[in-house]
mmCIF file of C-alpha atoms and ligand atoms in Angstrom:
data_model
loop_
_atom_site.group_PDB
_atom_site.id
_atom_site.type_symbol
_atom_site.label_atom_id
_atom_site.label_comp_id
_atom_site.label_asym_id
_atom_site.label_seq_id
_atom_site.Cartn_x
_atom_site.Cartn_y
_atom_site.Cartn_z
ATOM 1 C CA GLU A 14 105.735 88.224 34.579
ATOM 2 C CA GLY A 15 101.956 88.048 35.353
ATOM 3 C CA SER A 16 102.197 87.193 38.466
ATOM 4 C CA ILE A 17 98.498 88.023 40.707
ATOM 5 C CA VAL A 18 99.496 90.183 43.949
ATOM 6 C CA LEU A 19 97.097 88.204 46.272
ATOM 7 C CA GLY A 20 98.140 90.829 49.869
ATOM 8 C CA LYS A 21 100.253 92.217 52.502
ATOM 9 C CA THR A 22 102.009 90.248 54.899
ATOM 10 C CA ASN A 23 102.950 90.931 58.457
ATOM 11 C CA MET A 24 106.737 91.525 59.728
ATOM 12 C CA ASP A 25 108.495 92.973 62.344
ATOM 13 C CA GLU A 26 108.788 96.364 62.492
ATOM 14 C CA PHE A 27 111.843 97.656 60.290
ATOM 15 C CA ALA A 28 112.647 93.686 59.728
ATOM 16 C CA MET A 29 113.847 93.655 62.856
ATOM 17 C CA GLY A 30 113.538 91.100 65.185
ATOM 18 C CA SER A 31 113.154 86.719 64.901
ATOM 19 C CA SER A 32 109.520 86.232 65.854
ATOM 20 C CA THR A 33 107.496 88.968 64.545
ATOM 21 C CA GLU A 34 106.402 89.985 67.958
ATOM 22 C CA ASN A 35 108.414 93.146 67.146
ATOM 23 C CA SER A 36 105.376 93.733 64.398
ATOM 24 C CA GLY A 37 103.321 97.458 64.581
ATOM 25 C CA PHE A 38 99.883 95.084 63.807
ATOM 26 C CA LYS A 39 100.560 92.936 66.325
ATOM 27 C CA PRO A 40 102.459 88.824 66.143
ATOM 28 C CA THR A 41 101.522 86.588 63.350
ATOM 29 C CA LYS A 42 100.721 82.679 64.982
ATOM 30 C CA ASN A 43 102.491 79.682 63.156
ATOM 31 C CA PRO A 44 100.613 78.069 61.177
ATOM 32 C CA ILE A 45 102.030 74.504 62.711
ATOM 33 C CA ASP A 46 101.594 75.158 66.267
ATOM 34 C CA ILE A 47 99.386 78.433 66.973
ATOM 35 C CA SER A 48 101.483 79.014 70.594
ATOM 36 C CA ARG A 49 104.336 79.670 69.233
ATOM 37 C CA VAL A 50 105.936 82.528 66.868
ATOM 38 C CA PRO A 51 106.518 81.763 63.043
ATOM 39 C CA GLY A 52 109.884 83.391 63.173
ATOM 40 C CA GLY A 53 110.810 86.190 61.856
ATOM 41 C CA SER A 54 111.243 88.994 60.694
ATOM 42 C CA SER A 55 109.109 87.680 57.361
ATOM 43 C CA GLY A 56 106.925 85.884 59.481
ATOM 44 C CA GLY A 57 103.805 87.250 57.830
ATOM 45 C CA SER A 58 104.761 85.440 54.723
ATOM 46 C CA THR A 59 106.465 82.486 55.799
ATOM 47 C CA ALA A 60 103.300 81.959 57.705
ATOM 48 C CA ALA A 61 100.938 82.667 54.498
ATOM 49 C CA VAL A 62 103.025 80.222 52.815
ATOM 50 C CA ALA A 63 103.269 77.384 55.520
ATOM 51 C CA ALA A 64 99.246 77.700 55.814
ATOM 52 C CA GLY A 65 98.623 77.356 52.123
ATOM 53 C CA MET A 66 97.461 80.954 51.399
ATOM 54 C CA ALA A 67 99.748 81.457 48.690
ATOM 55 C CA PRO A 68 101.828 79.469 46.383
ATOM 56 C CA TRP A 69 104.872 81.658 47.051
ATOM 57 C CA ALA A 70 106.006 85.018 48.724
ATOM 58 C CA VAL A 71 108.636 87.140 49.187
ATOM 59 C CA GLY A 72 110.680 88.413 52.275
ATOM 60 C CA SER A 73 114.011 90.289 52.840
ATOM 61 C CA ASP A 74 116.853 88.101 54.532
ATOM 62 C CA THR A 75 119.397 90.802 56.330
ATOM 63 C CA GLY A 76 120.474 88.228 58.964
ATOM 64 C CA GLY A 77 117.950 85.564 58.637
ATOM 65 C CA SER A 78 114.844 87.089 58.295
ATOM 66 C CA ILE A 79 114.026 84.752 55.173
ATOM 67 C CA ARG A 80 115.409 81.273 56.648
ATOM 68 C CA GLN A 81 114.467 81.204 59.803
ATOM 69 C CA PRO A 82 110.525 81.911 59.715
ATOM 70 C CA ALA A 83 111.388 79.225 56.532
ATOM 71 C CA ALA A 84 113.038 76.843 59.561
ATOM 72 C CA PHE A 85 110.203 77.302 61.978
ATOM 73 C CA CYS A 86 107.588 76.606 59.178
ATOM 74 C CA GLY A 87 108.336 74.019 57.577
ATOM 75 C CA VAL A 88 108.718 75.666 54.138
ATOM 76 C CA VAL A 89 111.484 76.537 52.250
ATOM 77 C CA GLY A 90 113.766 79.830 52.485
ATOM 78 C CA PHE A 91 116.064 81.138 49.679
ATOM 79 C CA LYS A 92 118.214 84.116 50.198
ATOM 80 C CA PRO A 93 120.440 84.340 47.166
ATOM 81 C CA THR A 94 123.860 85.922 46.837
ATOM 82 C CA TYR A 95 124.244 89.702 47.917
ATOM 83 C CA GLY A 96 123.046 91.938 44.701
ATOM 84 C CA ALA A 97 121.413 88.961 42.752
ATOM 85 C CA VAL A 98 117.469 90.769 43.342
ATOM 86 C CA SER A 99 117.437 93.976 42.995
ATOM 87 C CA ARG A 100 116.459 96.250 46.090
ATOM 88 C CA TYR A 101 114.937 98.974 44.189
ATOM 89 C CA GLY A 102 111.708 99.684 46.367
ATOM 90 C CA LEU A 103 112.915 98.048 49.557
ATOM 91 C CA ILE A 104 112.969 99.929 52.991
ATOM 92 C CA ALA A 105 116.720 99.398 53.400
ATOM 93 C CA MET A 106 117.502 97.501 56.617
ATOM 94 C CA ALA A 107 121.633 96.964 56.649
ATOM 95 C CA SER A 108 122.623 97.807 52.997
ATOM 96 C CA SER A 109 125.596 96.172 52.898
ATOM 97 C CA LEU A 110 123.742 92.657 54.388
ATOM 98 C CA ASP A 111 120.175 93.300 52.484
ATOM 99 C CA GLN A 112 118.854 90.820 50.198
ATOM 100 C CA ILE A 113 115.504 89.747 48.708
ATOM 101 C CA GLY A 114 114.596 86.284 48.083
ATOM 102 C CA PRO A 115 111.709 83.841 47.660
ATOM 103 C CA ILE A 116 109.909 81.562 50.384
ATOM 104 C CA THR A 117 108.324 78.540 48.620
ATOM 105 C CA GLN A 118 106.432 75.165 49.963
ATOM 106 C CA THR A 119 109.011 73.525 47.929
ATOM 107 C CA VAL A 120 112.783 73.652 46.468
ATOM 108 C CA LYS A 121 111.244 73.109 43.076
ATOM 109 C CA ASP A 122 108.926 76.176 43.575
ATOM 110 C CA ALA A 123 112.006 78.625 44.234
ATOM 111 C CA GLN A 124 113.720 76.913 41.507
ATOM 112 C CA THR A 125 110.638 78.148 39.162
ATOM 113 C CA VAL A 126 110.158 81.297 40.733
ATOM 114 C CA PHE A 127 113.739 82.906 41.097
ATOM 115 C CA PRO A 128 115.186 82.992 37.528
ATOM 116 C CA TYR A 129 111.862 85.690 37.317
ATOM 117 C CA MET A 130 113.452 87.972 39.701
ATOM 118 C CA LEU A 131 117.180 88.145 38.837
ATOM 119 C CA GLY A 132 119.543 90.573 37.511
ATOM 120 C CA ARG A 133 121.234 93.836 37.550
ATOM 121 C CA ASP A 134 118.855 96.879 37.601
ATOM 122 C CA LYS A 135 120.010 100.136 36.979
ATOM 123 C CA MET A 136 118.340 101.906 39.694
ATOM 124 C CA ASP A 137 120.195 99.150 42.368
ATOM 125 C CA ALA A 138 123.960 99.883 42.064
ATOM 126 C CA THR A 139 124.504 97.140 43.737
ATOM 127 C CA SER A 140 122.953 94.439 41.545
ATOM 128 C CA ILE A 141 124.252 91.742 39.612
ATOM 129 C CA ASN A 142 124.122 89.544 37.062
ATOM 130 C CA ILE A 143 124.403 86.136 38.178
ATOM 131 C CA GLU A 144 125.192 82.771 35.678
ATOM 132 C CA LYS A 145 121.949 81.485 35.320
ATOM 133 C CA ASN A 146 122.923 77.606 33.513
ATOM 134 C CA THR A 147 122.155 74.804 35.764
ATOM 135 C CA ARG A 148 123.824 71.151 35.421
ATOM 136 C CA ASP A 149 122.821 68.200 36.391
ATOM 137 C CA ILE A 150 124.555 67.375 39.678
ATOM 138 C CA ASP A 151 125.905 64.474 40.259
ATOM 139 C CA PRO A 152 125.441 63.691 43.815
ATOM 140 C CA GLU A 153 128.433 60.846 43.421
ATOM 141 C CA ASN A 154 130.783 63.920 43.067
ATOM 142 C CA LEU A 155 129.378 65.866 45.899
ATOM 143 C CA LYS A 156 130.711 67.370 49.058
ATOM 144 C CA ILE A 157 128.999 68.779 51.572
ATOM 145 C CA GLY A 158 130.953 70.260 54.412
ATOM 146 C CA ILE A 159 129.558 70.078 58.189
ATOM 147 C CA VAL A 160 130.693 72.680 60.451
ATOM 148 C CA LYS A 161 132.665 71.553 63.496
ATOM 149 C CA GLU A 162 131.994 74.558 65.638
ATOM 150 C CA PHE A 163 128.026 74.730 64.992
ATOM 151 C CA LEU A 164 127.307 71.004 66.118
ATOM 152 C CA GLU A 165 128.233 72.405 69.651
ATOM 153 C CA ASP A 166 127.582 74.200 72.220
ATOM 154 C CA GLY A 167 123.915 75.728 72.137
ATOM 155 C CA LEU A 168 122.431 73.559 69.409
ATOM 156 C CA ASP A 169 119.021 71.436 70.522
ATOM 157 C CA GLU A 170 120.353 67.789 70.408
ATOM 158 C CA ARG A 171 116.957 66.596 68.350
ATOM 159 C CA LEU A 172 117.853 69.599 65.911
ATOM 160 C CA LYS A 173 121.096 68.039 65.562
ATOM 161 C CA GLU A 174 120.015 64.532 65.120
ATOM 162 C CA LYS A 175 117.497 66.034 62.461
ATOM 163 C CA VAL A 176 120.589 67.756 60.117
ATOM 164 C CA LEU A 177 122.472 64.392 60.793
ATOM 165 C CA GLU A 178 119.750 62.237 59.732
ATOM 166 C CA ALA A 179 119.566 64.884 56.467
ATOM 167 C CA LEU A 180 123.162 64.565 55.550
ATOM 168 C CA ASP A 181 122.913 60.597 55.575
ATOM 169 C CA VAL A 182 120.273 61.201 52.939
ATOM 170 C CA TYR A 183 122.865 62.866 50.642
ATOM 171 C CA ARG A 184 125.760 60.124 52.045
ATOM 172 C CA GLY A 185 123.256 57.472 50.617
ATOM 173 C CA MET A 186 122.839 59.213 47.419
ATOM 174 C CA GLY A 187 127.137 58.921 47.146
ATOM 175 C CA ALA A 188 127.864 62.264 48.419
ATOM 176 C CA SER A 189 130.513 62.641 50.695
ATOM 177 C CA ILE A 190 130.123 64.316 54.117
ATOM 178 C CA LYS A 191 133.155 66.392 55.754
ATOM 179 C CA GLU A 192 133.416 67.789 58.535
ATOM 180 C CA ILE A 193 134.738 71.162 58.131
ATOM 181 C CA SER A 194 135.624 74.146 60.605
ATOM 182 C CA LEU A 195 135.170 78.094 59.896
ATOM 183 C CA PRO A 196 137.323 78.827 63.075
ATOM 184 C CA HIS A 197 135.870 83.135 62.961
ATOM 185 C CA ALA A 198 132.189 81.750 62.145
ATOM 186 C CA PRO A 199 130.727 81.893 66.072
ATOM 187 C CA HIS A 200 132.264 85.688 66.175
ATOM 188 C CA GLY A 201 129.415 86.082 63.329
ATOM 189 C CA LEU A 202 126.955 86.905 65.553
ATOM 190 C CA SER A 203 128.269 89.392 67.510
ATOM 191 C CA VAL A 204 129.712 90.932 64.004
ATOM 192 C CA TYR A 205 126.251 91.058 63.149
ATOM 193 C CA TYR A 206 125.289 92.851 65.657
ATOM 194 C CA ILE A 207 127.733 95.674 65.573
ATOM 195 C CA ILE A 208 127.770 96.280 61.624
ATOM 196 C CA MET A 209 123.571 95.562 61.389
ATOM 197 C CA PRO A 210 122.834 98.438 64.181
ATOM 198 C CA SER A 211 125.813 100.632 62.662
ATOM 199 C CA GLU A 212 124.298 100.532 59.242
ATOM 200 C CA VAL A 213 120.298 101.030 61.094
ATOM 201 C CA SER A 214 121.142 104.112 62.874
ATOM 202 C CA SER A 215 122.510 105.257 59.157
ATOM 203 C CA ASN A 216 119.662 104.496 56.993
ATOM 204 C CA LEU A 217 116.685 105.358 59.333
ATOM 205 C CA ALA A 218 117.974 108.909 59.910
ATOM 206 C CA ARG A 219 115.923 109.833 56.512
ATOM 207 C CA TYR A 220 112.595 108.858 59.180
ATOM 208 C CA ASP A 221 112.655 112.324 60.813
ATOM 209 C CA GLY A 222 109.122 112.993 59.907
ATOM 210 C CA ILE A 223 110.185 115.794 57.328
ATOM 211 C CA ARG A 224 111.198 113.950 54.264
ATOM 212 C CA TYR A 225 109.846 110.558 55.449
ATOM 213 C CA GLY A 226 107.272 109.377 58.103
ATOM 214 C CA LYS A 227 103.681 110.622 60.363
ATOM 215 C CA GLN A 228 104.358 114.171 61.075
ATOM 216 C CA LEU A 229 103.710 115.834 64.699
ATOM 217 C CA ASP A 230 100.501 117.892 64.723
ATOM 218 C CA LYS A 231 101.188 121.440 64.550
ATOM 219 C CA GLU A 232 101.034 122.726 68.083
ATOM 220 C CA GLU A 233 103.566 120.103 68.858
ATOM 221 C CA GLY A 234 106.514 121.226 67.045
ATOM 222 C CA GLN A 235 109.238 123.088 68.787
ATOM 223 C CA ASP A 236 112.688 123.789 67.013
ATOM 224 C CA LEU A 237 113.495 121.723 64.517
ATOM 225 C CA ILE A 238 116.124 119.208 66.480
ATOM 226 C CA GLY A 239 113.057 119.369 69.498
ATOM 227 C CA LYS A 240 110.758 118.032 66.243
ATOM 228 C CA TYR A 241 113.529 115.157 65.079
ATOM 229 C CA LEU A 242 113.159 113.829 68.529
ATOM 230 C CA LYS A 243 109.529 113.931 69.175
ATOM 231 C CA ILE A 244 108.583 112.684 65.885
ATOM 232 C CA ARG A 245 111.021 109.493 66.349
ATOM 233 C CA GLY A 246 110.315 109.063 69.885
ATOM 234 C CA ASN A 247 106.585 108.766 69.295
ATOM 235 C CA ASN A 248 107.259 106.543 66.318
ATOM 236 C CA LEU A 249 109.998 104.233 66.374
ATOM 237 C CA GLY A 250 109.514 101.240 68.529
ATOM 238 C CA GLU A 251 111.211 99.914 71.530
ATOM 239 C CA GLU A 252 113.458 97.165 68.826
ATOM 240 C CA VAL A 253 114.065 100.113 66.215
ATOM 241 C CA LYS A 254 114.910 102.896 68.915
ATOM 242 C CA ARG A 255 117.230 99.992 70.375
ATOM 243 C CA ARG A 256 119.513 99.330 66.987
ATOM 244 C CA VAL A 257 119.425 103.446 66.197
ATOM 245 C CA MET A 258 120.820 104.043 69.545
ATOM 246 C CA LEU A 259 123.472 100.986 70.016
ATOM 247 C CA GLY A 260 124.514 101.755 65.659
ATOM 248 C CA THR A 261 124.689 105.623 66.837
ATOM 249 C CA TYR A 262 127.560 104.593 69.666
ATOM 250 C CA THR A 263 128.883 101.813 67.964
ATOM 251 C CA LEU A 264 129.643 104.548 64.811
ATOM 252 C CA SER A 265 130.685 107.873 67.046
ATOM 253 C CA ALA A 266 134.103 108.973 67.505
ATOM 254 C CA GLY A 267 136.173 106.999 70.055
ATOM 255 C CA TYR A 268 133.959 104.070 69.659
ATOM 256 C CA TYR A 269 134.646 103.269 65.732
ATOM 257 C CA ASP A 270 137.895 101.847 66.229
ATOM 258 C CA ALA A 271 137.300 99.911 69.218
ATOM 259 C CA TYR A 272 133.374 98.166 67.570
ATOM 260 C CA TYR A 273 132.937 99.214 63.843
ATOM 261 C CA LEU A 274 136.033 99.102 62.544
ATOM 262 C CA LYS A 275 136.924 95.667 64.364
ATOM 263 C CA ALA A 276 133.651 94.267 63.327
ATOM 264 C CA GLN A 277 134.717 95.056 59.761
ATOM 265 C CA LYS A 278 138.194 93.002 60.045
ATOM 266 C CA VAL A 279 136.668 89.869 61.582
ATOM 267 C CA ARG A 280 133.754 89.528 58.691
ATOM 268 C CA GLN A 281 136.467 89.647 56.272
ATOM 269 C CA LEU A 282 138.322 86.711 58.030
ATOM 270 C CA ILE A 283 134.801 85.540 58.638
ATOM 271 C CA ASN A 284 134.748 85.293 54.894
ATOM 272 C CA GLN A 285 138.071 84.173 54.081
ATOM 273 C CA ASP A 286 137.097 80.937 56.302
ATOM 274 C CA PHE A 287 133.826 80.335 54.219
ATOM 275 C CA LEU A 288 136.705 80.954 50.775
ATOM 276 C CA GLU A 289 138.805 78.328 52.077
ATOM 277 C CA ALA A 290 135.925 75.799 53.218
ATOM 278 C CA PHE A 291 134.882 76.020 49.589
ATOM 279 C CA LYS A 292 138.321 75.030 48.423
ATOM 280 C CA GLU A 293 137.805 71.498 49.663
ATOM 281 C CA VAL A 294 133.597 71.102 49.479
ATOM 282 C CA ASP A 295 131.116 72.172 47.145
ATOM 283 C CA VAL A 296 128.343 73.130 49.474
ATOM 284 C CA ILE A 297 128.419 73.981 53.854
ATOM 285 C CA ALA A 298 125.519 72.189 55.782
ATOM 286 C CA MET A 299 124.883 73.645 59.173
ATOM 287 C CA PRO A 300 121.360 73.711 60.784
ATOM 288 C CA THR A 301 119.583 76.969 60.290
ATOM 289 C CA THR A 302 118.170 78.036 63.562
ATOM 290 C CA PRO A 303 119.676 76.603 67.286
ATOM 291 C CA THR A 304 116.188 75.558 68.666
ATOM 292 C CA PRO A 305 112.812 74.882 67.747
ATOM 293 C CA PRO A 306 109.567 77.770 67.345
ATOM 294 C CA PHE A 307 109.626 78.806 70.497
ATOM 295 C CA LYS A 308 106.648 80.235 71.889
ATOM 296 C CA PHE A 309 105.580 83.985 72.259
ATOM 297 C CA GLY A 310 106.903 85.893 74.882
ATOM 298 C CA GLU A 311 109.606 83.743 75.688
ATOM 299 C CA LYS A 312 112.401 85.654 74.338
ATOM 300 C CA SER A 313 110.582 88.899 73.964
ATOM 301 C CA ASP A 314 111.661 90.842 77.417
ATOM 302 C CA ASP A 315 115.224 89.493 76.238
ATOM 303 C CA PRO A 316 116.655 90.891 73.375
ATOM 304 C CA LEU A 317 119.677 89.126 73.775
ATOM 305 C CA GLN A 318 118.334 85.960 73.602
ATOM 306 C CA MET A 319 116.105 86.569 70.937
ATOM 307 C CA TYR A 320 119.839 87.467 68.959
ATOM 308 C CA LEU A 321 121.159 84.175 69.660
ATOM 309 C CA SER A 322 118.119 82.573 66.967
ATOM 310 C CA ASP A 323 120.068 84.046 64.197
ATOM 311 C CA VAL A 324 123.787 82.746 65.279
ATOM 312 C CA TYR A 325 123.864 80.505 62.091
ATOM 313 C CA THR A 326 122.451 82.593 59.511
ATOM 314 C CA VAL A 327 123.812 85.776 59.640
ATOM 315 C CA GLY A 328 127.399 84.066 58.054
ATOM 316 C CA ALA A 329 125.573 84.114 54.442
ATOM 317 C CA ASN A 330 124.733 87.870 55.282
ATOM 318 C CA LEU A 331 128.026 88.818 56.297
ATOM 319 C CA THR A 332 130.001 86.890 53.282
ATOM 320 C CA GLY A 333 126.540 87.490 50.796
ATOM 321 C CA MET A 334 126.399 83.860 50.296
ATOM 322 C CA PRO A 335 123.473 82.304 48.395
ATOM 323 C CA ALA A 336 121.948 80.434 51.439
ATOM 324 C CA ILE A 337 118.855 78.218 51.479
ATOM 325 C CA SER A 338 117.058 76.412 54.700
ATOM 326 C CA ILE A 339 115.190 73.223 53.889
ATOM 327 C CA PRO A 340 112.945 71.048 55.974
ATOM 328 C CA VAL A 341 114.333 67.914 57.408
ATOM 329 C CA GLY A 342 111.660 66.372 59.306
ATOM 330 C CA THR A 343 109.946 67.464 62.504
ATOM 331 C CA ILE A 344 110.542 67.143 66.312
ATOM 332 C CA GLU A 345 107.615 66.048 68.786
ATOM 333 C CA GLU A 346 106.732 68.247 71.651
ATOM 334 C CA ASP A 347 103.292 69.423 73.008
ATOM 335 C CA ASP A 348 101.549 66.646 70.537
ATOM 336 C CA LYS A 349 102.222 68.799 67.964
ATOM 337 C CA LYS A 350 105.195 68.128 64.616
ATOM 338 C CA LEU A 351 107.796 71.401 64.857
ATOM 339 C CA PRO A 352 109.487 71.888 62.087
ATOM 340 C CA ALA A 353 113.627 71.384 61.852
ATOM 341 C CA GLY A 354 115.517 73.085 59.002
ATOM 342 C CA MET A 355 118.583 72.641 57.764
ATOM 343 C CA GLN A 356 120.579 75.294 56.006
ATOM 344 C CA LEU A 357 123.118 75.102 53.206
ATOM 345 C CA ILE A 358 125.484 77.880 52.219
ATOM 346 C CA ALA A 359 127.354 77.710 48.607
ATOM 347 C CA PRO A 360 130.101 80.301 46.883
ATOM 348 C CA HIS A 361 128.699 83.686 45.585
ATOM 349 C CA LYS A 362 127.132 83.530 42.470
ATOM 350 C CA TYR A 363 126.809 79.050 42.804
ATOM 351 C CA ASP A 364 122.634 79.976 43.595
ATOM 352 C CA PHE A 365 121.780 77.806 40.967
ATOM 353 C CA LYS A 366 123.658 75.216 41.904
ATOM 354 C CA LEU A 367 122.706 75.836 45.772
ATOM 355 C CA LEU A 368 119.104 75.285 44.360
ATOM 356 C CA ASP A 369 120.238 72.140 42.493
ATOM 357 C CA ILE A 370 121.581 70.759 45.416
ATOM 358 C CA ALA A 371 118.880 70.876 47.315
ATOM 359 C CA GLU A 372 116.360 69.589 45.062
ATOM 360 C CA LEU A 373 118.355 66.364 45.197
ATOM 361 C CA TYR A 374 117.297 65.649 48.852
ATOM 362 C CA GLU A 375 113.151 66.863 48.075
ATOM 363 C CA LYS A 376 113.800 64.446 45.501
ATOM 364 C CA GLU A 377 114.958 61.835 47.391
ATOM 365 C CA ILE A 378 112.712 62.308 50.309
ATOM 366 C CA THR A 379 109.193 62.720 48.521
ATOM 367 C CA GLY A 380 110.335 60.757 45.906
HETATM 368 N N1 LIG B 1 116.724 88.357 63.009
HETATM 369 C C1 LIG B 1 117.533 88.920 62.883
HETATM 370 C C2 LIG B 1 117.399 90.498 63.336
HETATM 371 O O1 LIG B 1 116.791 90.284 63.987
HETATM 372 C C3 LIG B 1 117.190 89.061 61.269
HETATM 373 C C4 LIG B 1 116.794 90.244 60.530
HETATM 374 C C5 LIG B 1 116.270 90.286 58.954
HETATM 375 O O2 LIG B 1 117.290 89.308 58.480
HETATM 376 N N2 LIG B 1 115.725 91.520 58.319
HETATM 377 O O3 LIG B 1 118.023 91.492 62.857
#
């Protein structure tokens, strides 16, 4: 469409991570406070937009990698409906969850670029067309659901306050805010960390140095299996190996039913919870992240702590629903103003309506 590509940005290896500390090129810093991570995995894209190096960037979002860094860097991150943007050319992480979307400074910019990214592509069999029409949203008729389960344990109190203040802004415009329940949603993180590695172990099997990936020096070649093991052992990073191993385990005979199959069932229950809630509300609101941006090294030695960063974002991937993170003010810490992000989620294919609803807040705040 005539856009100029400025460059290629840093990310966690194979998009696995929440801080860019898993990058093969060393971490990206958060432009708001360089002692802190920019989030991940699309940390480079997001830092570039937040620092004004580029007006917008693309990211991929399998469990939050567009929205979580956007929340950490104070910009807008939009994950469209599953299939709305073709994934032709994207390296697959977890194929039932992966989606491409824009990272922008404003909702208005997301509305500008998104229509050019959309649509059915014969090179991606999962791609779909979504309705492009936008309608003026009347805030007086707008119903926003706030998720009861996600305002409880584990959420930073200061972030909670910011989200509630943002909802007050909508209330001031005439919207009604309703507390809703997504009873299975708190299991989303466990479900994600079973389904995602299962798909990862399958998708990454192709990086064997024969068809894809870096080869061995000739003299190192043993038998074929030995060669695969050596190549994969040499070239894949710690986190990537961890997920390949977890996923191989959850798919193996004897464990498949207990893990993968069960996770698929709970995934359906989570989807039903969302569909049920959307009978009563137009969008669902929640924090994007449980904490403000954390410092380098704070979570990198503890994978489980790192995974907890994704607790609010994975639901939209498991259900395939569109979701956006918008900046809702800042939290003072160490003499820095750390960004807070609020996430809005809409039903499938309501991407344009979701953007319109997010823009209402932006207009009200910026005037
Ligand atoms: N942080 C999540 C993970 O590590 C999300 C990754 C992503 O969306 N690519 O899996």
